[in-house]
PDB file of C-alpha atoms and ligand atoms in Angstrom:
ATOM      1  CA  MET A   1      34.258 -12.202 -20.365  1.00  0.00           C
ATOM      2  CA  SER A   2      36.502  -8.790 -20.158  1.00  0.00           C
ATOM      3  CA  ILE A   3      35.369  -4.772 -20.226  1.00  0.00           C
ATOM      4  CA  ILE A   4      38.234  -2.807 -21.877  1.00  0.00           C
ATOM      5  CA  TYR A   5      38.090   0.916 -21.309  1.00  0.00           C
ATOM      6  CA  LEU A   6      40.027   3.029 -23.605  1.00  0.00           C
ATOM      7  CA  GLU A   7      40.937   6.884 -23.319  1.00  0.00           C
ATOM      8  CA  GLN A   8      40.227   7.329 -26.988  1.00  0.00           C
ATOM      9  CA  VAL A   9      39.736   5.136 -29.705  1.00  0.00           C
ATOM     10  CA  ASN A  10      38.959   5.910 -33.672  1.00  0.00           C
ATOM     11  CA  SER A  11      35.843   3.223 -33.291  1.00  0.00           C
ATOM     12  CA  THR A  12      35.449   1.054 -30.922  1.00  0.00           C
ATOM     13  CA  ASN A  13      33.630  -1.333 -33.718  1.00  0.00           C
ATOM     14  CA  THR A  14      37.236  -0.897 -35.712  1.00  0.00           C
ATOM     15  CA  TYR A  15      39.051  -1.702 -32.436  1.00  0.00           C
ATOM     16  CA  ILE A  16      37.298  -5.001 -32.086  1.00  0.00           C
ATOM     17  CA  LYS A  17      38.169  -5.498 -36.004  1.00  0.00           C
ATOM     18  CA  GLU A  18      41.522  -5.057 -35.581  1.00  0.00           C
ATOM     19  CA  ASN A  19      42.636  -7.189 -32.127  1.00  0.00           C
ATOM     20  CA  LYS A  20      42.188 -10.336 -31.041  1.00  0.00           C
ATOM     21  CA  LEU A  21      39.400 -10.475 -28.612  1.00  0.00           C
ATOM     22  CA  ASN A  22      37.186 -13.219 -26.982  1.00  0.00           C
ATOM     23  CA  ASN A  23      33.413 -13.912 -27.115  1.00  0.00           C
ATOM     24  CA  GLY A  24      31.329 -11.484 -25.100  1.00  0.00           C
ATOM     25  CA  ASP A  25      34.470  -9.133 -24.483  1.00  0.00           C
ATOM     26  CA  ILE A  26      33.335  -5.186 -24.707  1.00  0.00           C
ATOM     27  CA  VAL A  27      35.125  -2.280 -25.308  1.00  0.00           C
ATOM     28  CA  TYR A  28      33.930   1.135 -24.376  1.00  0.00           C
ATOM     29  CA  THR A  29      34.889   4.909 -24.282  1.00  0.00           C
ATOM     30  CA  PHE A  30      33.821   8.394 -23.803  1.00  0.00           C
ATOM     31  CA  ASN A  31      36.219   9.547 -26.569  1.00  0.00           C
ATOM     32  CA  GLN A  32      35.285   8.109 -29.963  1.00  0.00           C
ATOM     33  CA  THR A  33      37.344  10.532 -32.416  1.00  0.00           C
ATOM     34  CA  ASN A  34      35.603   8.400 -35.856  1.00  0.00           C
ATOM     35  CA  GLY A  35      32.483   7.002 -35.145  1.00  0.00           C
ATOM     36  CA  ARG A  36      30.505   5.073 -37.790  1.00  0.00           C
ATOM     37  CA  GLY A  37      26.657   4.852 -38.020  1.00  0.00           C
ATOM     38  CA  ARG A  38      24.494   2.867 -40.254  1.00  0.00           C
ATOM     39  CA  LEU A  39      24.111   3.094 -43.823  1.00  0.00           C
ATOM     40  CA  GLY A  40      27.895   4.828 -44.370  1.00  0.00           C
ATOM     41  CA  ARG A  41      26.834   7.451 -41.909  1.00  0.00           C
ATOM     42  CA  THR A  42      29.181   9.254 -39.956  1.00  0.00           C
ATOM     43  CA  TRP A  43      28.761   8.712 -36.064  1.00  0.00           C
ATOM     44  CA  TYR A  44      28.428  12.141 -34.079  1.00  0.00           C
ATOM     45  CA  GLY A  45      30.184  10.913 -30.891  1.00  0.00           C
ATOM     46  CA  GLU A  46      30.794  13.747 -28.406  1.00  0.00           C
ATOM     47  CA  ASN A  47      29.811  13.658 -24.824  1.00  0.00           C
ATOM     48  CA  ALA A  48      28.699  10.105 -25.515  1.00  0.00           C
ATOM     49  CA  LEU A  49      29.569   6.400 -24.540  1.00  0.00           C
ATOM     50  CA  ALA A  50      30.797   4.241 -27.520  1.00  0.00           C
ATOM     51  CA  LEU A  51      30.392   0.676 -26.790  1.00  0.00           C
ATOM     52  CA  SER A  52      31.389  -3.007 -28.986  1.00  0.00           C
ATOM     53  CA  LEU A  53      30.361  -6.278 -27.856  1.00  0.00           C
ATOM     54  CA  LEU A  54      32.018  -9.164 -29.810  1.00  0.00           C
ATOM     55  CA  HIS A  55      29.895 -12.045 -30.387  1.00  0.00           C
ATOM     56  CA  ILE A  56      31.030 -14.939 -31.950  1.00  0.00           C
ATOM     57  CA  PRO A  57      28.314 -17.205 -33.240  1.00  0.00           C
ATOM     58  CA  LYS A  58      28.288 -20.580 -32.720  1.00  0.00           C
ATOM     59  CA  GLU A  59      25.603 -21.149 -35.669  1.00  0.00           C
ATOM     60  CA  THR A  60      25.233 -19.339 -38.764  1.00  0.00           C
ATOM     61  CA  SER A  61      21.552 -19.213 -39.163  1.00  0.00           C
ATOM     62  CA  ASN A  62      19.509 -15.875 -38.978  1.00  0.00           C
ATOM     63  CA  LEU A  63      22.681 -13.849 -37.903  1.00  0.00           C
ATOM     64  CA  PRO A  64      20.728 -10.501 -39.180  1.00  0.00           C
ATOM     65  CA  VAL A  65      18.567 -10.764 -36.153  1.00  0.00           C
ATOM     66  CA  VAL A  66      21.592  -9.996 -33.627  1.00  0.00           C
ATOM     67  CA  SER A  67      21.332  -6.564 -34.399  1.00  0.00           C
ATOM     68  CA  ILE A  68      17.516  -6.537 -32.991  1.00  0.00           C
ATOM     69  CA  ILE A  69      18.660  -8.730 -30.364  1.00  0.00           C
ATOM     70  CA  PHE A  70      21.221  -6.369 -29.207  1.00  0.00           C
ATOM     71  CA  GLY A  71      19.248  -3.094 -29.786  1.00  0.00           C
ATOM     72  CA  THR A  72      16.359  -4.231 -27.572  1.00  0.00           C
ATOM     73  CA  ALA A  73      18.953  -5.900 -24.917  1.00  0.00           C
ATOM     74  CA  VAL A  74      20.474  -2.249 -24.690  1.00  0.00           C
ATOM     75  CA  CYS A  75      16.772  -0.566 -24.639  1.00  0.00           C
ATOM     76  CA  VAL A  76      15.796  -2.881 -21.917  1.00  0.00           C
ATOM     77  CA  SER A  77      18.901  -2.349 -19.785  1.00  0.00           C
ATOM     78  CA  LEU A  78      18.744   1.600 -20.204  1.00  0.00           C
ATOM     79  CA  LYS A  79      14.730   1.560 -19.196  1.00  0.00           C
ATOM     80  CA  GLU A  80      15.401  -0.709 -16.265  1.00  0.00           C
ATOM     81  CA  ILE A  81      18.193   1.727 -15.036  1.00  0.00           C
ATOM     82  CA  THR A  82      16.973   4.999 -15.877  1.00  0.00           C
ATOM     83  CA  SER A  83      13.201   4.492 -15.883  1.00  0.00           C
ATOM     84  CA  LEU A  84      13.003   6.461 -18.845  1.00  0.00           C
ATOM     85  CA  ASP A  85      10.049   5.579 -21.515  1.00  0.00           C
ATOM     86  CA  LEU A  86      12.507   4.359 -24.086  1.00  0.00           C
ATOM     87  CA  LYS A  87      11.323   2.874 -27.296  1.00  0.00           C
ATOM     88  CA  ILE A  88      12.734   1.488 -30.332  1.00  0.00           C
ATOM     89  CA  LYS A  89      12.699   3.029 -33.946  1.00  0.00           C
ATOM     90  CA  TRP A  90      12.685  -0.017 -36.177  1.00  0.00           C
ATOM     91  CA  PRO A  91      15.525  -1.585 -36.428  1.00  0.00           C
ATOM     92  CA  ASN A  92      17.169  -0.225 -33.373  1.00  0.00           C
ATOM     93  CA  ASP A  93      17.464   3.288 -33.123  1.00  0.00           C
ATOM     94  CA  ILE A  94      16.606   4.181 -29.238  1.00  0.00           C
ATOM     95  CA  VAL A  95      14.144   6.932 -28.898  1.00  0.00           C
ATOM     96  CA  ILE A  96      11.962   8.859 -26.756  1.00  0.00           C
ATOM     97  CA  ASP A  97       9.769  12.003 -27.232  1.00  0.00           C
ATOM     98  CA  GLY A  98      10.434  11.465 -31.156  1.00  0.00           C
ATOM     99  CA  LYS A  99      14.384  12.324 -30.388  1.00  0.00           C
ATOM    100  CA  LYS A 100      16.885   9.534 -30.634  1.00  0.00           C
ATOM    101  CA  LEU A 101      19.128   8.758 -27.836  1.00  0.00           C
ATOM    102  CA  CYS A 102      21.075   5.680 -29.105  1.00  0.00           C
ATOM    103  CA  GLY A 103      22.085   4.132 -32.390  1.00  0.00           C
ATOM    104  CA  VAL A 104      23.086   0.818 -32.853  1.00  0.00           C
ATOM    105  CA  LEU A 105      25.622  -0.744 -35.572  1.00  0.00           C
ATOM    106  CA  VAL A 106      26.457  -4.525 -35.900  1.00  0.00           C
ATOM    107  CA  GLU A 107      28.691  -5.343 -38.494  1.00  0.00           C
ATOM    108  CA  ALA A 108      29.903  -8.905 -39.556  1.00  0.00           C
ATOM    109  CA  VAL A 109      33.540  -9.746 -40.010  1.00  0.00           C
ATOM    110  CA  THR A 110      34.320 -13.145 -41.697  1.00  0.00           C
ATOM    111  CA  ASP A 111      38.173 -14.157 -41.502  1.00  0.00           C
ATOM    112  CA  ASN A 112      39.791 -17.614 -41.151  1.00  0.00           C
ATOM    113  CA  ASP A 113      38.234 -18.665 -38.192  1.00  0.00           C
ATOM    114  CA  GLY A 114      34.584 -17.775 -39.054  1.00  0.00           C
ATOM    115  CA  VAL A 115      32.313 -15.093 -38.813  1.00  0.00           C
ATOM    116  CA  CYS A 116      31.747 -12.606 -35.796  1.00  0.00           C
ATOM    117  CA  LEU A 117      29.619  -9.809 -35.212  1.00  0.00           C
ATOM    118  CA  ILE A 118      30.839  -6.647 -33.471  1.00  0.00           C
ATOM    119  CA  CYS A 119      28.014  -5.010 -32.298  1.00  0.00           C
ATOM    120  CA  GLY A 120      28.608  -1.522 -31.272  1.00  0.00           C
ATOM    121  CA  VAL A 121      26.240   1.209 -29.869  1.00  0.00           C
ATOM    122  CA  GLY A 122      26.517   4.908 -28.881  1.00  0.00           C
ATOM    123  CA  ILE A 123      24.671   6.607 -26.066  1.00  0.00           C
ATOM    124  CA  ASN A 124      24.214  10.347 -25.881  1.00  0.00           C
ATOM    125  CA  ILE A 125      25.322  10.928 -21.915  1.00  0.00           C
ATOM    126  CA  SER A 126      25.964  14.234 -21.212  1.00  0.00           C
ATOM    127  CA  ASN A 127      25.116  16.086 -24.582  1.00  0.00           C
ATOM    128  CA  LYS A 128      23.332  19.600 -23.400  1.00  0.00           C
ATOM    129  CA  ASP A 129      23.118  20.460 -27.121  1.00  0.00           C
ATOM    130  CA  PHE A 130      23.562  19.094 -30.699  1.00  0.00           C
ATOM    131  CA  PRO A 131      25.109  20.123 -34.095  1.00  0.00           C
ATOM    132  CA  GLU A 132      22.612  22.095 -36.128  1.00  0.00           C
ATOM    133  CA  ASP A 133      21.549  19.167 -38.616  1.00  0.00           C
ATOM    134  CA  ILE A 134      20.397  16.995 -35.666  1.00  0.00           C
ATOM    135  CA  LYS A 135      19.510  18.745 -32.893  1.00  0.00           C
ATOM    136  CA  ASP A 136      16.006  18.760 -33.900  1.00  0.00           C
ATOM    137  CA  LYS A 137      16.162  14.645 -33.715  1.00  0.00           C
ATOM    138  CA  ALA A 138      18.929  13.965 -30.973  1.00  0.00           C
ATOM    139  CA  THR A 139      18.817  13.953 -27.374  1.00  0.00           C
ATOM    140  CA  SER A 140      21.072  12.624 -24.333  1.00  0.00           C
ATOM    141  CA  LEU A 141      20.602  11.379 -20.865  1.00  0.00           C
ATOM    142  CA  LYS A 142      21.613  14.590 -19.584  1.00  0.00           C
ATOM    143  CA  LEU A 143      18.752  16.340 -21.453  1.00  0.00           C
ATOM    144  CA  LEU A 144      16.380  13.904 -20.003  1.00  0.00           C
ATOM    145  CA  GLY A 145      16.866  14.452 -16.544  1.00  0.00           C
ATOM    146  CA  ILE A 146      19.535  11.530 -15.691  1.00  0.00           C
ATOM    147  CA  ASP A 147      22.937  13.236 -14.520  1.00  0.00           C
ATOM    148  CA  ASN A 148      24.768   9.997 -12.801  1.00  0.00           C
ATOM    149  CA  ILE A 149      24.384   6.956 -14.776  1.00  0.00           C
ATOM    150  CA  ASN A 150      26.331   4.069 -13.143  1.00  0.00           C
ATOM    151  CA  ILE A 151      28.502   2.997 -16.503  1.00  0.00           C
ATOM    152  CA  GLU A 152      29.446  -0.381 -15.488  1.00  0.00           C
ATOM    153  CA  GLN A 153      25.507  -1.324 -13.924  1.00  0.00           C
ATOM    154  CA  LEU A 154      24.652  -0.219 -17.685  1.00  0.00           C
ATOM    155  CA  ILE A 155      27.615  -2.397 -19.112  1.00  0.00           C
ATOM    156  CA  LYS A 156      27.062  -5.222 -17.161  1.00  0.00           C
ATOM    157  CA  ALA A 157      23.249  -4.868 -17.716  1.00  0.00           C
ATOM    158  CA  ILE A 158      23.713  -4.949 -21.674  1.00  0.00           C
ATOM    159  CA  SER A 159      25.576  -8.153 -21.477  1.00  0.00           C
ATOM    160  CA  VAL A 160      23.712  -9.757 -19.160  1.00  0.00           C
ATOM    161  CA  LYS A 161      20.583  -9.033 -21.267  1.00  0.00           C
ATOM    162  CA  PHE A 162      21.934  -9.591 -24.829  1.00  0.00           C
ATOM    163  CA  ASN A 163      23.149 -13.191 -23.484  1.00  0.00           C
ATOM    164  CA  LYS A 164      19.892 -14.014 -21.819  1.00  0.00           C
ATOM    165  CA  PHE A 165      17.978 -12.906 -25.174  1.00  0.00           C
ATOM    166  CA  LEU A 166      20.522 -15.529 -27.121  1.00  0.00           C
ATOM    167  CA  GLU A 167      19.288 -18.340 -24.644  1.00  0.00           C
ATOM    168  CA  ASN A 168      16.311 -18.649 -27.074  1.00  0.00           C
ATOM    169  CA  GLY A 169      18.287 -18.553 -30.303  1.00  0.00           C
ATOM    170  CA  TYR A 170      18.725 -15.995 -32.864  1.00  0.00           C
ATOM    171  CA  LYS A 171      15.027 -15.098 -32.720  1.00  0.00           C
ATOM    172  CA  VAL A 172      13.503 -11.568 -32.267  1.00  0.00           C
ATOM    173  CA  PRO A 173      12.760 -11.037 -28.739  1.00  0.00           C
ATOM    174  CA  GLU A 174       9.616 -10.733 -27.353  1.00  0.00           C
ATOM    175  CA  SER A 175       9.693  -7.754 -25.773  1.00  0.00           C
ATOM    176  CA  PHE A 176      11.079  -6.127 -29.038  1.00  0.00           C
ATOM    177  CA  ASN A 177       7.241  -5.889 -30.695  1.00  0.00           C
ATOM    178  CA  ASP A 178       6.160  -3.939 -27.352  1.00  0.00           C
ATOM    179  CA  LEU A 179       9.114  -1.752 -27.393  1.00  0.00           C
ATOM    180  CA  CYS A 180       8.897  -0.843 -31.367  1.00  0.00           C
ATOM    181  CA  ILE A 181       7.257   2.320 -31.970  1.00  0.00           C
ATOM    182  CA  THR A 182       7.418   1.501 -36.046  1.00  0.00           C
ATOM    183  CA  LEU A 183       4.558  -0.948 -35.891  1.00  0.00           C
ATOM    184  CA  LYS A 184       1.246  -0.088 -37.325  1.00  0.00           C
ATOM    185  CA  LYS A 185       2.821   3.709 -38.038  1.00  0.00           C
ATOM    186  CA  GLU A 186       2.500   5.241 -41.822  1.00  0.00           C
ATOM    187  CA  ILE A 187       6.161   5.316 -42.824  1.00  0.00           C
ATOM    188  CA  LEU A 188       8.278   5.891 -45.519  1.00  0.00           C
ATOM    189  CA  VAL A 189      11.038   3.605 -46.895  1.00  0.00           C
ATOM    190  CA  ILE A 190      13.933   5.136 -48.388  1.00  0.00           C
ATOM    191  CA  ASN A 191      15.926   3.280 -50.425  1.00  0.00           C
ATOM    192  CA  ASN A 192      18.973   5.163 -52.268  1.00  0.00           C
ATOM    193  CA  GLY A 193      17.115   8.279 -52.347  1.00  0.00           C
ATOM    194  CA  LYS A 194      13.760   6.792 -53.680  1.00  0.00           C
ATOM    195  CA  GLN A 195      10.705   6.512 -51.155  1.00  0.00           C
ATOM    196  CA  ILE A 196       8.144   4.003 -50.581  1.00  0.00           C
ATOM    197  CA  LYS A 197       4.894   5.078 -48.641  1.00  0.00           C
ATOM    198  CA  GLY A 198       3.133   2.478 -46.315  1.00  0.00           C
ATOM    199  CA  ILE A 199       2.155   0.907 -43.234  1.00  0.00           C
ATOM    200  CA  ALA A 200       4.387  -1.217 -41.059  1.00  0.00           C
ATOM    201  CA  LYS A 201       2.621  -4.475 -40.379  1.00  0.00           C
ATOM    202  CA  ALA A 202       4.980  -6.853 -38.699  1.00  0.00           C
ATOM    203  CA  ILE A 203       8.726  -7.701 -37.989  1.00  0.00           C
ATOM    204  CA  ASN A 204       9.669 -11.217 -39.740  1.00  0.00           C
ATOM    205  CA  GLU A 205      11.677 -13.885 -38.084  1.00  0.00           C
ATOM    206  CA  GLN A 206      14.854 -12.081 -39.548  1.00  0.00           C
ATOM    207  CA  GLY A 207      14.185  -8.636 -38.188  1.00  0.00           C
ATOM    208  CA  GLY A 208      12.775  -7.304 -41.543  1.00  0.00           C
ATOM    209  CA  LEU A 209      10.167  -5.195 -41.432  1.00  0.00           C
ATOM    210  CA  ILE A 210       6.767  -6.028 -43.482  1.00  0.00           C
ATOM    211  CA  VAL A 211       5.426  -3.134 -45.066  1.00  0.00           C
ATOM    212  CA  LYS A 212       1.922  -2.823 -46.996  1.00  0.00           C
ATOM    213  CA  THR A 213       2.485  -0.021 -49.549  1.00  0.00           C
ATOM    214  CA  THR A 214      -0.013   2.717 -50.688  1.00  0.00           C
ATOM    215  CA  ASP A 215      -0.484   0.588 -53.814  1.00  0.00           C
ATOM    216  CA  LYS A 216      -1.593  -2.660 -51.715  1.00  0.00           C
ATOM    217  CA  ASN A 217       1.796  -4.667 -52.228  1.00  0.00           C
ATOM    218  CA  LEU A 218       3.469  -6.401 -49.039  1.00  0.00           C
ATOM    219  CA  ILE A 219       7.184  -5.661 -48.871  1.00  0.00           C
ATOM    220  CA  THR A 220       9.464  -6.655 -46.666  1.00  0.00           C
ATOM    221  CA  VAL A 221      12.779  -4.461 -46.206  1.00  0.00           C
ATOM    222  CA  THR A 222      16.266  -5.074 -44.013  1.00  0.00           C
ATOM    223  CA  SER A 223      18.072  -3.011 -42.145  1.00  0.00           C
ATOM    224  CA  GLY A 224      21.242  -3.165 -44.414  1.00  0.00           C
ATOM    225  CA  GLU A 225      19.413  -1.380 -46.888  1.00  0.00           C
ATOM    226  CA  VAL A 226      17.080   1.180 -46.102  1.00  0.00           C
ATOM    227  CA  SER A 227      16.214   3.982 -44.027  1.00  0.00           C
ATOM    228  CA  VAL A 228      12.797   3.877 -42.288  1.00  0.00           C
ATOM    229  CA  ARG A 229      10.709   7.278 -40.804  1.00  0.00           C
ATOM    230  CA  GLY A 230       7.596   8.327 -40.284  1.00  0.00           C
ATOM    231  CA  ILE A 231       5.841  10.304 -42.952  1.00  0.00           C
ATOM    232  CA  LEU A 232       5.861  13.795 -40.354  1.00  0.00           C
ATOM    233  CA  GLY A 233       9.369  13.381 -39.384  1.00  0.00           C
ATOM    234  CA  TYR A 234      12.318  11.245 -37.747  1.00  0.00           C
ATOM    235  CA  ILE A 235       9.704   9.084 -35.897  1.00  0.00           C
TER     236      ILE A 235
HETATM  237  C1  BTN B   1      23.588   4.472 -36.366  1.00  0.00           C
HETATM  238  O1  BTN B   1      22.354   5.017 -35.502  1.00  0.00           O
HETATM  239  O2  BTN B   1      23.767   5.082 -37.474  1.00  0.00           O
HETATM  240  C2  BTN B   1      24.321   3.700 -35.574  1.00  0.00           C
HETATM  241  C3  BTN B   1      25.681   4.640 -34.815  1.00  0.00           C
HETATM  242  C4  BTN B   1      26.475   3.486 -34.030  1.00  0.00           C
HETATM  243  C5  BTN B   1      27.079   3.871 -33.338  1.00  0.00           C
HETATM  244  C6  BTN B   1      28.085   3.208 -32.720  1.00  0.00           C
HETATM  245  S1  BTN B   1      29.575   3.955 -31.188  1.00  0.00           S
HETATM  246  C7  BTN B   1      30.002   2.315 -30.902  1.00  0.00           C
HETATM  247  C8  BTN B   1      30.114   1.805 -32.235  1.00  0.00           C
HETATM  248  N1  BTN B   1      31.763   2.546 -33.025  1.00  0.00           N
HETATM  249  C9  BTN B   1      31.258   2.650 -34.278  1.00  0.00           C
HETATM  250  O3  BTN B   1      32.060   3.269 -34.728  1.00  0.00           O
HETATM  251  N2  BTN B   1      29.958   2.967 -34.300  1.00  0.00           N
HETATM  252  C10 BTN B   1      29.250   2.280 -33.073  1.00  0.00           C
END
C-alpha cells in the first residue's frame, strides 16, 4: 500500500482514475482545485484534506455497501483521534452538532481488468468560515477546536479500519447503526426535485435506507439517486 501526497490536483478521485495504482493505495492533497461531490455537485475543498483510496474488489456482489463501509472507517478513525462526538448522516456525511465535517464520494470504474472503486473523502480541516450558501451547514476541525491533527496517523487509521471492516465481507459495519443519526428520524427524501416525507426505519444489507412514508408505504432509497434531509433542515 502506497501513500501518495500531491501538492495540487484537480480531484484525487480523478487522479486515481487516470493513473495505474494498486489496491489500497491512497492519494491525498490539501489543494484540490475541482473536487466533485455526490449527485453531480461540486465539492468546496478549500482548507480541506482531499483523500482517495483505491479498492479493487475480489468479488462483485454488494459493492454499493462499500460507500457505507468507507464512510464508517473515516468516521471511526476521526472519532478515535479527535474524541469528537461525530455521527453519520445517511449515507455517509460525517456530521457534528447539525453541521457537516466530511463528505464521501465512492465511484466505480469498469475497464478491461474489471471493476474498481475509488473511495474519496473531503475533510474540512482549517476553515475559519465557509461560503454563504454552506456556512450554516458546514464545519471544520479548526472550528471544533482541533488544531493539530496528525494527518499521517489519520490516513493510516482510515486504511486500517477500512480493511478491518472488509474482513467481514461487503456488509454494513455494526458500528454504522450506532453512528447513523438518520435512523428513526422524520426525513425528506429528495429525488429529482420531488420530495417524499417519511420515517427512516432501517438500513438494508446493501446500505439502502428503508423509509416508511407518511402514506404508510415502505420504500428503499439508494445513495446514488437521492438526497435525504431532516424535516427541519440539513440533519
Ligand atoms: C459529498 O458530500 O457530496 C461528497 C464530497 C466528496 C469530496 C471528496 S474530496 C476527495 C475526493 N475527490 C473528489 O473530487 N471528491 C472526493
